[in-house]
PDB file of C-alpha atoms in Angstrom:
ATOM      1  CA  MET A   5     166.869 -54.033 104.893  1.00 51.00           C
ATOM      2  CA  PRO A   6     164.345 -51.772 107.670  1.00 56.00           C
ATOM      3  CA  GLY A   7     167.275 -49.836 109.932  1.00 50.00           C
ATOM      4  CA  TYR A   8     165.789 -52.272 113.089  1.00 47.00           C
ATOM      5  CA  LEU A   9     166.827 -55.008 111.654  1.00 49.00           C
ATOM      6  CA  ARG A  10     170.263 -54.034 110.402  1.00 53.00           C
ATOM      7  CA  VAL A  11     171.646 -53.093 114.492  1.00 45.00           C
ATOM      8  CA  TYR A  12     169.670 -56.623 115.236  1.00 47.00           C
ATOM      9  CA  VAL A  13     171.932 -58.718 112.835  1.00 43.00           C
ATOM     10  CA  ASN A  14     174.867 -56.356 113.266  1.00 50.00           C
ATOM     11  CA  THR A  15     174.601 -57.047 117.248  1.00 44.00           C
ATOM     12  CA  VAL A  16     174.250 -60.905 116.901  1.00 42.00           C
ATOM     13  CA  ILE A  17     177.162 -60.805 114.450  1.00 42.00           C
ATOM     14  CA  PHE A  18     179.211 -58.957 117.197  1.00 42.00           C
ATOM     15  CA  MET A  19     177.952 -61.070 120.011  1.00 43.00           C
ATOM     16  CA  TYR A  20     179.231 -63.510 118.163  1.00 42.00           C
ATOM     17  CA  GLN A  21     182.933 -62.563 117.035  1.00 45.00           C
ATOM     18  CA  ARG A  22     183.115 -61.326 120.813  1.00 51.00           C
ATOM     19  CA  LYS A  23     185.814 -63.175 122.317  1.00 64.00           C
ATOM     20  CA  ASN A  24     184.645 -65.646 125.157  1.00 95.00           C
ATOM     21  CA  ASN A  25     186.786 -64.226 127.996  1.00 98.00           C
ATOM     22  CA  ILE A  26     186.343 -62.734 131.847  1.00 98.00           C
ATOM     23  CA  ILE A  27     188.989 -60.646 133.741  1.00 98.00           C
ATOM     24  CA  TYR A  28     188.557 -60.810 138.013  1.00 98.00           C
ATOM     25  CA  SER A  29     189.501 -58.662 140.825  1.00 97.00           C
ATOM     26  CA  CYS A  30     188.575 -60.447 144.378  1.00 96.00           C
ATOM     27  CA  TYR A  31     188.882 -59.259 147.493  1.00 93.00           C
ATOM     28  CA  SER A  32     188.475 -59.477 151.253  1.00 92.00           C
ATOM     29  CA  CYS A  33     188.558 -56.020 153.303  1.00 90.00           C
ATOM     30  CA  PRO A  34     186.485 -54.197 155.835  1.00 89.00           C
ATOM     31  CA  LYS A  35     184.743 -50.995 153.757  1.00 90.00           C
ATOM     32  CA  GLU A  36     186.657 -49.010 156.288  1.00 89.00           C
ATOM     33  CA  LYS A  37     190.170 -50.306 155.418  1.00 89.00           C
ATOM     34  CA  GLU A  38     190.054 -50.316 152.082  1.00 92.00           C
ATOM     35  CA  PRO A  39     192.819 -48.412 150.187  1.00 91.00           C
ATOM     36  CA  LYS A  40     192.469 -45.369 148.838  1.00 93.00           C
ATOM     37  CA  PHE A  41     193.376 -46.609 145.390  1.00 93.00           C
ATOM     38  CA  LEU A  42     190.638 -48.990 145.150  1.00 95.00           C
ATOM     39  CA  GLU A  43     187.987 -47.913 143.527  1.00 96.00           C
ATOM     40  CA  LEU A  44     190.256 -46.507 140.697  1.00 97.00           C
ATOM     41  CA  HIS A  45     191.913 -49.793 140.541  1.00 97.00           C
ATOM     42  CA  LEU A  46     187.805 -51.329 139.550  1.00 98.00           C
ATOM     43  CA  THR A  47     187.217 -48.116 137.491  1.00 98.00           C
ATOM     44  CA  LEU A  48     190.100 -48.847 134.876  1.00 98.00           C
ATOM     45  CA  ALA A  49     189.596 -52.489 134.912  1.00 98.00           C
ATOM     46  CA  GLN A  50     185.766 -52.103 133.901  1.00 98.00           C
ATOM     47  CA  LYS A  51     186.830 -49.372 131.266  1.00 98.00           C
ATOM     48  CA  TYR A  52     189.615 -51.466 130.182  1.00 98.00           C
ATOM     49  CA  ALA A  53     187.029 -54.980 129.768  1.00 98.00           C
ATOM     50  CA  GLU A  54     184.499 -52.463 127.986  1.00 98.00           C
ATOM     51  CA  ARG A  55     187.690 -51.351 125.443  1.00 97.00           C
ATOM     52  CA  ILE A  56     188.853 -54.935 124.654  1.00 98.00           C
ATOM     53  CA  GLY A  57     185.058 -56.764 124.386  1.00 97.00           C
ATOM     54  CA  CYS A  58     185.414 -59.007 127.388  1.00 98.00           C
ATOM     55  CA  ASP A  59     183.676 -59.613 131.277  1.00 98.00           C
ATOM     56  CA  PHE A  60     184.105 -57.727 134.404  1.00 98.00           C
ATOM     57  CA  LYS A  61     184.314 -59.567 138.108  1.00 98.00           C
ATOM     58  CA  VAL A  62     184.818 -58.474 140.844  1.00 98.00           C
ATOM     59  CA  ILE A  63     184.696 -60.481 143.849  1.00 98.00           C
ATOM     60  CA  ALA A  64     184.173 -58.549 147.098  1.00 96.00           C
ATOM     61  CA  ASN A  65     184.057 -59.832 150.898  1.00 95.00           C
ATOM     62  CA  PRO A  66     183.075 -63.404 149.905  1.00 96.00           C
ATOM     63  CA  GLU A  67     181.319 -65.551 153.134  1.00 95.00           C
ATOM     64  CA  THR A  68     184.341 -67.729 153.411  1.00 94.00           C
ATOM     65  CA  LYS A  69     186.992 -66.275 155.189  1.00 92.00           C
ATOM     66  CA  TYR A  70     190.592 -67.260 153.972  1.00 94.00           C
ATOM     67  CA  ASN A  71     193.593 -66.782 156.376  1.00 90.00           C
ATOM     68  CA  PRO A  72     195.652 -65.375 154.592  1.00 88.00           C
ATOM     69  CA  LEU A  73     192.989 -62.880 153.180  1.00 89.00           C
ATOM     70  CA  VAL A  74     195.456 -63.482 149.864  1.00 90.00           C
ATOM     71  CA  PHE A  75     193.858 -66.472 149.935  1.00 95.00           C
ATOM     72  CA  VAL A  76     190.709 -65.429 148.370  1.00 95.00           C
ATOM     73  CA  VAL A  77     191.871 -65.586 144.938  1.00 96.00           C
ATOM     74  CA  TYR A  78     190.564 -69.335 145.031  1.00 97.00           C
ATOM     75  CA  GLU A  79     186.911 -67.548 144.449  1.00 98.00           C
ATOM     76  CA  ALA A  80     188.064 -66.128 141.016  1.00 98.00           C
ATOM     77  CA  TYR A  81     189.775 -69.401 140.142  1.00 98.00           C
ATOM     78  CA  LYS A  82     186.563 -71.631 141.273  1.00 98.00           C
ATOM     79  CA  HIS A  83     184.042 -69.243 139.325  1.00 98.00           C
ATOM     80  CA  PHE A  84     186.478 -69.219 136.155  1.00 98.00           C
ATOM     81  CA  ALA A  85     186.793 -73.255 136.475  1.00 98.00           C
ATOM     82  CA  GLU A  86     182.779 -73.639 136.917  1.00 97.00           C
ATOM     83  CA  SER A  87     182.578 -71.495 133.806  1.00 98.00           C
ATOM     84  CA  ASP A  88     182.003 -71.488 129.713  1.00 97.00           C
ATOM     85  CA  TYR A  89     184.881 -68.837 129.660  1.00 98.00           C
ATOM     86  CA  ASP A  90     187.674 -69.584 127.333  1.00 98.00           C
ATOM     87  CA  LYS A  91     190.179 -67.552 128.930  1.00 98.00           C
ATOM     88  CA  MET A  92     190.258 -65.376 132.460  1.00 98.00           C
ATOM     89  CA  LEU A  93     192.574 -62.190 133.182  1.00 98.00           C
ATOM     90  CA  TRP A  94     193.405 -61.964 137.093  1.00 98.00           C
ATOM     91  CA  ILE A  95     194.784 -58.979 138.782  1.00 97.00           C
ATOM     92  CA  ASP A  96     195.583 -58.320 141.354  1.00 94.00           C
ATOM     93  CA  TRP A  97     193.420 -55.071 144.018  1.00 93.00           C
ATOM     94  CA  ASP A  98     196.612 -53.267 143.523  1.00 92.00           C
ATOM     95  CA  VAL A  99     196.862 -53.271 139.833  1.00 96.00           C
ATOM     96  CA  LEU A 100     196.523 -50.365 138.310  1.00 97.00           C
ATOM     97  CA  ILE A 101     195.576 -50.016 134.063  1.00 98.00           C
ATOM     98  CA  SER A 102     196.991 -47.654 131.975  1.00 98.00           C
ATOM     99  CA  LEU A 103     194.363 -46.435 129.701  1.00 98.00           C
ATOM    100  CA  ASN A 104     196.739 -46.957 126.880  1.00 95.00           C
ATOM    101  CA  SER A 105     197.057 -51.077 127.501  1.00 98.00           C
ATOM    102  CA  PRO A 106     196.408 -53.129 124.709  1.00 98.00           C
ATOM    103  CA  ASP A 107     193.980 -56.233 124.837  1.00 98.00           C
ATOM    104  CA  ILE A 108     196.077 -58.777 126.760  1.00 98.00           C
ATOM    105  CA  PHE A 109     193.853 -61.433 125.601  1.00 98.00           C
ATOM    106  CA  GLU A 110     195.077 -60.570 122.031  1.00 98.00           C
ATOM    107  CA  GLU A 111     198.660 -59.793 122.550  1.00 98.00           C
ATOM    108  CA  TYR A 112     198.786 -64.067 124.435  1.00 98.00           C
ATOM    109  CA  CYS A 113     195.850 -65.159 122.590  1.00 97.00           C
ATOM    110  CA  ASN A 114     198.519 -68.721 122.001  1.00 97.00           C
ATOM    111  CA  ALA A 115     199.090 -68.957 125.841  1.00 98.00           C
ATOM    112  CA  GLU A 116     197.750 -71.763 128.156  1.00 98.00           C
ATOM    113  CA  PHE A 117     198.923 -69.309 131.167  1.00 98.00           C
ATOM    114  CA  CYS A 118     201.235 -67.246 131.054  1.00 97.00           C
ATOM    115  CA  SER A 119     202.725 -64.665 134.270  1.00 97.00           C
ATOM    116  CA  TRP A 120     205.792 -62.597 134.291  1.00 94.00           C
ATOM    117  CA  LYS A 121     208.981 -64.167 135.767  1.00 92.00           C
ATOM    118  CA  TRP A 122     210.586 -62.562 138.951  1.00 82.00           C
ATOM    119  CA  SER A 123     214.113 -64.316 137.909  1.00 68.00           C
ATOM    120  CA  GLU A 124     213.330 -61.455 135.298  1.00 54.00           C
ATOM    121  CA  SER A 125     213.920 -58.605 137.716  1.00 51.00           C
ATOM    122  CA  LYS A 126     217.064 -57.267 137.443  1.00 44.00           C
ATOM    123  CA  ASN A 127     217.289 -56.020 141.282  1.00 46.00           C
ATOM    124  CA  GLU A 128     216.841 -59.728 142.186  1.00 48.00           C
ATOM    125  CA  LYS A 129     218.796 -61.367 144.267  1.00 49.00           C
ATOM    126  CA  VAL A 130     219.262 -65.047 142.959  1.00 50.00           C
ATOM    127  CA  SER A 131     219.745 -66.820 146.625  1.00 54.00           C
ATOM    128  CA  PRO A 132     222.488 -69.863 146.865  1.00 56.00           C
ATOM    129  CA  ASP A 133     219.983 -72.261 148.300  1.00 72.00           C
ATOM    130  CA  LEU A 134     216.334 -72.981 149.577  1.00 80.00           C
ATOM    131  CA  SER A 135     215.402 -70.521 152.451  1.00 85.00           C
ATOM    132  CA  ASP A 136     213.667 -72.423 155.646  1.00 88.00           C
ATOM    133  CA  TYR A 137     210.526 -71.330 155.103  1.00 91.00           C
ATOM    134  CA  GLU A 138     210.895 -72.543 151.038  1.00 92.00           C
ATOM    135  CA  SER A 139     211.657 -76.478 152.487  1.00 92.00           C
ATOM    136  CA  GLU A 140     208.859 -76.427 155.324  1.00 94.00           C
ATOM    137  CA  PHE A 141     206.529 -75.538 152.303  1.00 96.00           C
ATOM    138  CA  ILE A 142     207.377 -78.660 150.242  1.00 95.00           C
ATOM    139  CA  ASP A 143     207.847 -81.074 153.245  1.00 94.00           C
ATOM    140  CA  LEU A 144     205.111 -79.847 155.462  1.00 95.00           C
ATOM    141  CA  VAL A 145     202.491 -78.400 152.729  1.00 96.00           C
ATOM    142  CA  CYS A 146     203.278 -80.571 149.485  1.00 96.00           C
ATOM    143  CA  GLU A 147     204.622 -83.293 151.641  1.00 94.00           C
ATOM    144  CA  ALA A 148     206.938 -84.051 148.649  1.00 91.00           C
ATOM    145  CA  SER A 149     209.917 -85.282 147.739  1.00 85.00           C
ATOM    146  CA  PHE A 150     212.709 -82.626 148.041  1.00 83.00           C
ATOM    147  CA  SER A 151     214.142 -82.960 144.451  1.00 87.00           C
ATOM    148  CA  ASN A 152     216.230 -80.462 142.157  1.00 88.00           C
ATOM    149  CA  ASP A 153     213.581 -80.054 139.926  1.00 90.00           C
ATOM    150  CA  LEU A 154     211.868 -78.452 142.966  1.00 91.00           C
ATOM    151  CA  LYS A 155     214.691 -77.037 144.071  1.00 87.00           C
ATOM    152  CA  LYS A 156     215.169 -74.914 141.097  1.00 88.00           C
ATOM    153  CA  LEU A 157     211.485 -73.688 140.893  1.00 91.00           C
ATOM    154  CA  PHE A 158     212.152 -71.771 144.255  1.00 89.00           C
ATOM    155  CA  MET A 159     215.911 -70.656 143.464  1.00 85.00           C
ATOM    156  CA  TYR A 160     215.648 -69.623 139.734  1.00 86.00           C
ATOM    157  CA  ASP A 161     211.994 -69.814 138.205  1.00 90.00           C
ATOM    158  CA  LEU A 162     209.476 -67.998 140.663  1.00 92.00           C
ATOM    159  CA  ARG A 163     206.491 -66.611 139.055  1.00 94.00           C
ATOM    160  CA  SER A 164     204.616 -63.223 140.017  1.00 92.00           C
ATOM    161  CA  GLY A 165     200.539 -63.628 140.869  1.00 93.00           C
ATOM    162  CA  GLY A 166     200.192 -60.633 140.479  1.00 93.00           C
ATOM    163  CA  VAL A 167     199.041 -61.048 136.892  1.00 97.00           C
ATOM    164  CA  MET A 168     198.062 -64.482 135.196  1.00 98.00           C
ATOM    165  CA  LEU A 169     196.267 -65.393 132.192  1.00 98.00           C
ATOM    166  CA  PHE A 170     194.876 -68.779 132.266  1.00 98.00           C
ATOM    167  CA  SER A 171     193.032 -70.714 129.939  1.00 98.00           C
ATOM    168  CA  ASN A 172     190.345 -72.929 131.111  1.00 98.00           C
ATOM    169  CA  LYS A 173     191.960 -76.024 130.304  1.00 98.00           C
ATOM    170  CA  ALA A 174     194.922 -74.971 132.790  1.00 98.00           C
ATOM    171  CA  MET A 175     193.210 -73.426 135.199  1.00 98.00           C
ATOM    172  CA  ASN A 176     191.365 -76.714 135.309  1.00 98.00           C
ATOM    173  CA  ASN A 177     194.435 -78.933 135.681  1.00 98.00           C
ATOM    174  CA  PHE A 178     196.082 -76.124 138.281  1.00 98.00           C
ATOM    175  CA  LEU A 179     193.628 -76.577 140.506  1.00 98.00           C
ATOM    176  CA  PHE A 180     192.160 -80.039 141.078  1.00 98.00           C
ATOM    177  CA  GLY A 181     194.992 -81.779 139.280  1.00 95.00           C
ATOM    178  CA  PRO A 182     196.598 -84.292 137.837  1.00 96.00           C
ATOM    179  CA  LYS A 183     199.335 -84.412 140.826  1.00 96.00           C
ATOM    180  CA  ALA A 184     198.662 -81.722 143.159  1.00 97.00           C
ATOM    181  CA  ARG A 185     195.391 -79.796 143.858  1.00 98.00           C
ATOM    182  CA  TRP A 186     194.265 -76.241 145.352  1.00 98.00           C
ATOM    183  CA  ASP A 187     191.994 -77.270 148.286  1.00 97.00           C
ATOM    184  CA  ASP A 188     194.350 -79.861 149.478  1.00 97.00           C
ATOM    185  CA  LEU A 189     197.364 -77.659 150.013  1.00 98.00           C
ATOM    186  CA  TYR A 190     195.579 -75.203 151.586  1.00 97.00           C
ATOM    187  CA  ASN A 191     193.528 -77.804 153.867  1.00 97.00           C
ATOM    188  CA  ARG A 192     197.105 -78.386 154.835  1.00 97.00           C
ATOM    189  CA  ILE A 193     197.920 -74.896 155.266  1.00 97.00           C
ATOM    190  CA  CYS A 194     194.572 -74.530 157.512  1.00 96.00           C
ATOM    191  CA  TYR A 195     195.206 -77.842 159.151  1.00 97.00           C
ATOM    192  CA  LEU A 196     198.651 -76.907 160.396  1.00 96.00           C
ATOM    193  CA  ARG A 197     197.434 -73.350 161.858  1.00 94.00           C
ATOM    194  CA  ASP A 198     195.215 -75.605 163.909  1.00 96.00           C
ATOM    195  CA  ILE A 199     198.040 -77.705 165.588  1.00 96.00           C
ATOM    196  CA  ASN A 200     200.374 -74.950 165.549  1.00 95.00           C
ATOM    197  CA  THR A 201     202.309 -74.137 169.300  1.00 95.00           C
ATOM    198  CA  GLY A 202     204.392 -72.240 167.667  1.00 95.00           C
ATOM    199  CA  GLN A 203     206.650 -74.783 165.138  1.00 94.00           C
ATOM    200  CA  TYR A 204     205.112 -73.181 162.181  1.00 94.00           C
ATOM    201  CA  ASP A 205     204.876 -69.554 163.218  1.00 93.00           C
ATOM    202  CA  GLY A 206     207.590 -68.400 160.515  1.00 92.00           C
ATOM    203  CA  LEU A 207     205.854 -70.699 157.229  1.00 94.00           C
ATOM    204  CA  LEU A 208     202.106 -69.742 158.606  1.00 93.00           C
ATOM    205  CA  ASN A 209     203.016 -65.966 158.852  1.00 89.00           C
ATOM    206  CA  LEU A 210     204.194 -65.491 155.478  1.00 89.00           C
ATOM    207  CA  GLY A 211     200.961 -63.895 153.967  1.00 86.00           C
ATOM    208  CA  GLY A 212     201.182 -63.387 150.443  1.00 87.00           C
ATOM    209  CA  VAL A 213     204.630 -64.987 149.932  1.00 89.00           C
ATOM    210  CA  LEU A 214     202.798 -68.573 150.974  1.00 93.00           C
ATOM    211  CA  SER A 215     199.951 -67.884 148.359  1.00 93.00           C
ATOM    212  CA  HIS A 216     202.512 -67.183 146.159  1.00 93.00           C
ATOM    213  CA  TYR A 217     204.401 -71.003 147.314  1.00 95.00           C
ATOM    214  CA  VAL A 218     201.506 -72.862 146.482  1.00 97.00           C
ATOM    215  CA  ILE A 219     200.952 -70.926 142.872  1.00 97.00           C
ATOM    216  CA  ASN A 220     204.352 -71.528 141.438  1.00 97.00           C
ATOM    217  CA  TYR A 221     203.768 -75.399 142.945  1.00 97.00           C
ATOM    218  CA  LEU A 222     200.578 -75.759 141.454  1.00 98.00           C
ATOM    219  CA  LEU A 223     202.018 -75.036 137.641  1.00 98.00           C
ATOM    220  CA  HIS A 224     205.450 -76.756 138.261  1.00 97.00           C
ATOM    221  CA  VAL A 225     204.201 -79.942 139.176  1.00 97.00           C
ATOM    222  CA  ASN A 226     200.716 -79.792 137.174  1.00 97.00           C
ATOM    223  CA  ASP A 227     202.770 -79.199 134.195  1.00 97.00           C
ATOM    224  CA  ILE A 228     201.280 -76.178 132.893  1.00 98.00           C
ATOM    225  CA  PRO A 229     202.334 -74.707 129.616  1.00 97.00           C
ATOM    226  CA  LEU A 230     204.455 -71.787 130.662  1.00 97.00           C
ATOM    227  CA  THR A 231     204.503 -68.398 128.614  1.00 97.00           C
ATOM    228  CA  ASP A 232     206.869 -65.266 130.100  1.00 96.00           C
ATOM    229  CA  LEU A 233     204.608 -62.659 130.228  1.00 97.00           C
ATOM    230  CA  ASP A 234     206.897 -58.982 129.769  1.00 95.00           C
ATOM    231  CA  LYS A 235     207.545 -57.262 132.476  1.00 93.00           C
ATOM    232  CA  LYS A 236     205.262 -54.078 130.826  1.00 96.00           C
ATOM    233  CA  TRP A 237     202.096 -56.185 131.610  1.00 97.00           C
ATOM    234  CA  ASN A 238     203.348 -56.262 135.317  1.00 94.00           C
ATOM    235  CA  THR A 239     205.538 -53.186 135.885  1.00 92.00           C
ATOM    236  CA  ASN A 240     205.586 -52.680 139.809  1.00 85.00           C
ATOM    237  CA  SER A 241     206.863 -50.696 142.618  1.00 71.00           C
ATOM    238  CA  VAL A 242     209.514 -53.526 144.203  1.00 65.00           C
ATOM    239  CA  THR A 243     211.958 -53.430 141.671  1.00 63.00           C
ATOM    240  CA  ASN A 244     211.209 -49.465 141.747  1.00 68.00           C
ATOM    241  CA  ASP A 245     211.905 -49.877 138.006  1.00 78.00           C
ATOM    242  CA  MET A 246     208.399 -48.239 136.520  1.00 89.00           C
ATOM    243  CA  LYS A 247     207.921 -46.664 133.086  1.00 92.00           C
ATOM    244  CA  SER A 248     205.415 -44.691 131.920  1.00 92.00           C
ATOM    245  CA  GLN A 249     204.879 -46.460 128.618  1.00 94.00           C
ATOM    246  CA  GLU A 250     204.023 -50.014 129.998  1.00 96.00           C
ATOM    247  CA  TYR A 251     200.535 -51.355 130.962  1.00 97.00           C
ATOM    248  CA  PHE A 252     200.143 -52.602 134.067  1.00 97.00           C
ATOM    249  CA  PHE A 253     200.942 -51.159 136.822  1.00 95.00           C
ATOM    250  CA  ASN A 254     201.766 -53.973 140.333  1.00 93.00           C
ATOM    251  CA  PHE A 255     201.488 -51.251 143.946  1.00 88.00           C
ATOM    252  CA  ASN A 256     202.491 -54.639 145.606  1.00 77.00           C
ATOM    253  CA  CYS A 257     199.403 -54.875 148.316  1.00 53.00           C
ATOM    254  CA  GLY A 258     198.908 -58.427 148.417  1.00 48.00           C
ATOM    255  CA  GLY A 259     196.336 -58.119 151.678  1.00 51.00           C
ATOM    256  CA  ASP A 260     198.977 -58.931 154.386  1.00 56.00           C
ATOM    257  CA  GLU A 261     198.118 -55.562 156.025  1.00 57.00           C
ATOM    258  CA  ILE A 262     194.804 -56.152 156.855  1.00 56.00           C
ATOM    259  CA  ASP A 263     196.081 -59.409 159.044  1.00 58.00           C
ATOM    260  CA  GLN A 264     198.912 -57.463 160.231  1.00 60.00           C
ATOM    261  CA  GLY A 265     196.992 -54.337 161.028  1.00 58.00           C
ATOM    262  CA  ILE A 266     198.967 -52.173 159.387  1.00 63.00           C
ATOM    263  CA  GLY A 267     197.049 -50.526 156.788  1.00 75.00           C
ATOM    264  CA  PHE A 268     198.041 -49.319 153.789  1.00 84.00           C
ATOM    265  CA  GLU A 269     199.177 -46.203 153.671  1.00 83.00           C
ATOM    266  CA  GLU A 270     202.556 -47.326 152.064  1.00 81.00           C
ATOM    267  CA  LYS A 271     201.072 -48.013 149.434  1.00 85.00           C
ATOM    268  CA  ASP A 272     198.754 -46.234 149.019  1.00 88.00           C
ATOM    269  CA  THR A 273     201.625 -43.314 148.857  1.00 86.00           C
ATOM    270  CA  ALA A 274     203.216 -44.855 146.330  1.00 86.00           C
ATOM    271  CA  ALA A 275     200.587 -44.848 144.126  1.00 91.00           C
ATOM    272  CA  LEU A 276     199.539 -41.681 145.194  1.00 92.00           C
ATOM    273  CA  SER A 277     203.479 -40.099 143.713  1.00 89.00           C
ATOM    274  CA  TYR A 278     203.037 -42.333 140.846  1.00 91.00           C
ATOM    275  CA  ILE A 279     199.822 -41.539 139.964  1.00 93.00           C
ATOM    276  CA  THR A 280     200.613 -37.515 139.935  1.00 91.00           C
ATOM    277  CA  GLN A 281     203.137 -37.780 137.994  1.00 90.00           C
ATOM    278  CA  ASN A 282     201.757 -40.189 135.202  1.00 94.00           C
ATOM    279  CA  LYS A 283     197.903 -39.078 135.387  1.00 93.00           C
ATOM    280  CA  LYS A 284     197.160 -39.161 132.137  1.00 96.00           C
ATOM    281  CA  LEU A 285     198.037 -42.632 132.445  1.00 97.00           C
ATOM    282  CA  PHE A 286     194.731 -43.152 134.715  1.00 98.00           C
ATOM    283  CA  PHE A 287     192.536 -40.123 133.548  1.00 98.00           C
ATOM    284  CA  ASP A 288     190.835 -38.916 130.894  1.00 95.00           C
ATOM    285  CA  ASP A 289     188.787 -36.220 133.144  1.00 96.00           C
ATOM    286  CA  GLU A 290     190.530 -33.892 135.165  1.00 96.00           C
ATOM    287  CA  ARG A 291     187.597 -34.359 137.830  1.00 96.00           C
ATOM    288  CA  ASP A 292     187.895 -38.188 138.205  1.00 96.00           C
ATOM    289  CA  TYR A 293     191.543 -36.843 139.090  1.00 96.00           C
ATOM    290  CA  ASN A 294     190.838 -34.518 141.703  1.00 95.00           C
ATOM    291  CA  ARG A 295     188.529 -36.507 143.165  1.00 95.00           C
ATOM    292  CA  PHE A 296     191.151 -39.329 143.454  1.00 95.00           C
ATOM    293  CA  ILE A 297     193.456 -36.434 144.634  1.00 93.00           C
ATOM    294  CA  GLY A 298     191.085 -35.415 147.538  1.00 94.00           C
ATOM    295  CA  GLN A 299     191.109 -39.002 149.433  1.00 92.00           C
ATOM    296  CA  PHE A 300     194.384 -37.504 150.127  1.00 91.00           C
ATOM    297  CA  ASN A 301     195.245 -34.774 153.089  1.00 88.00           C
ATOM    298  CA  GLN A 302     197.315 -32.031 152.806  1.00 84.00           C
ATOM    299  CA  THR A 303     200.160 -33.775 154.827  1.00 81.00           C
ATOM    300  CA  GLU A 304     199.796 -36.959 152.547  1.00 81.00           C
ATOM    301  CA  ILE A 305     200.093 -34.660 149.323  1.00 81.00           C
ATOM    302  CA  LEU A 306     203.265 -32.764 150.738  1.00 78.00           C
ATOM    303  CA  ASN A 307     205.339 -35.757 151.233  1.00 73.00           C
ATOM    304  CA  VAL A 308     204.810 -36.667 147.891  1.00 72.00           C
ATOM    305  CA  LEU A 309     205.319 -33.052 146.376  1.00 67.00           C
ATOM    306  CA  LYS A 310     208.587 -33.340 147.896  1.00 64.00           C
ATOM    307  CA  LYS A 311     209.306 -36.784 146.734  1.00 64.00           C
ATOM    308  CA  LYS A 312     208.753 -35.138 143.527  1.00 60.00           C
ATOM    309  CA  TYR A 313     210.330 -31.442 143.568  1.00 58.00           C
ATOM    310  CA  GLY A 314     213.034 -32.053 146.150  1.00 57.00           C
TER     311      GLY A 314
END
């Protein structure tokens, strides 16, 4: 067989064997306000996608303006639901993927949906009852009858939306029913915002937490089969328990900072602190590491070094 034909055949075989999966990252943020770790997030996600043989799509600053901004994730949901991809991995824009991470699609090849359950966190303090915001969400946004199942969901079974793996079937059920739809819940939130004269401020200003409620409610009422994601795939700065042998590092920067006008300094510093202590997890080229560090001023770097060395 001629060499050029052998290359063509091998390429066709590879494309046929390649799994039809995709990774999404999506955000809405003015260029001048972007967190300093965003470029690294995108670079690491692209490298990971290429290494495990799947596609990677970034949806940045779509025309539709969501309120709160974290609901921009719908753009990724919708794109995947209308696509021919088999599975998608959603990663928040504050997640840094270690260069050592194995193929999550292989690890959870039989899962319809998986995410990390917050009750896995040993630092979590379970509330003895629903908060006022949770009760208002069930009543005003979901327009659902209160039940013990919903109480159990919000008290013990909430899942993180920072890293989620969906099959296409699970995504379509998640978005469009059979029992509740994403767009109905979001439109209800918009309606409450339109008629609000202050009585709904607490609920409507929850930002990322409100999106978290929507995700968990839809998973629950639409009977999505759930698989627990191991913490190493969504280790996060909130629990202050990140370990270097883990894979996906979540610095919990949901986008509420833009809505609140407070910037990303705290989250940037948290990322800088962890990266300087574990740079081989994220960089295989010293020049790339130096470019990342070069975004920070001397005071920011000194503050990190003080924490590191005392």
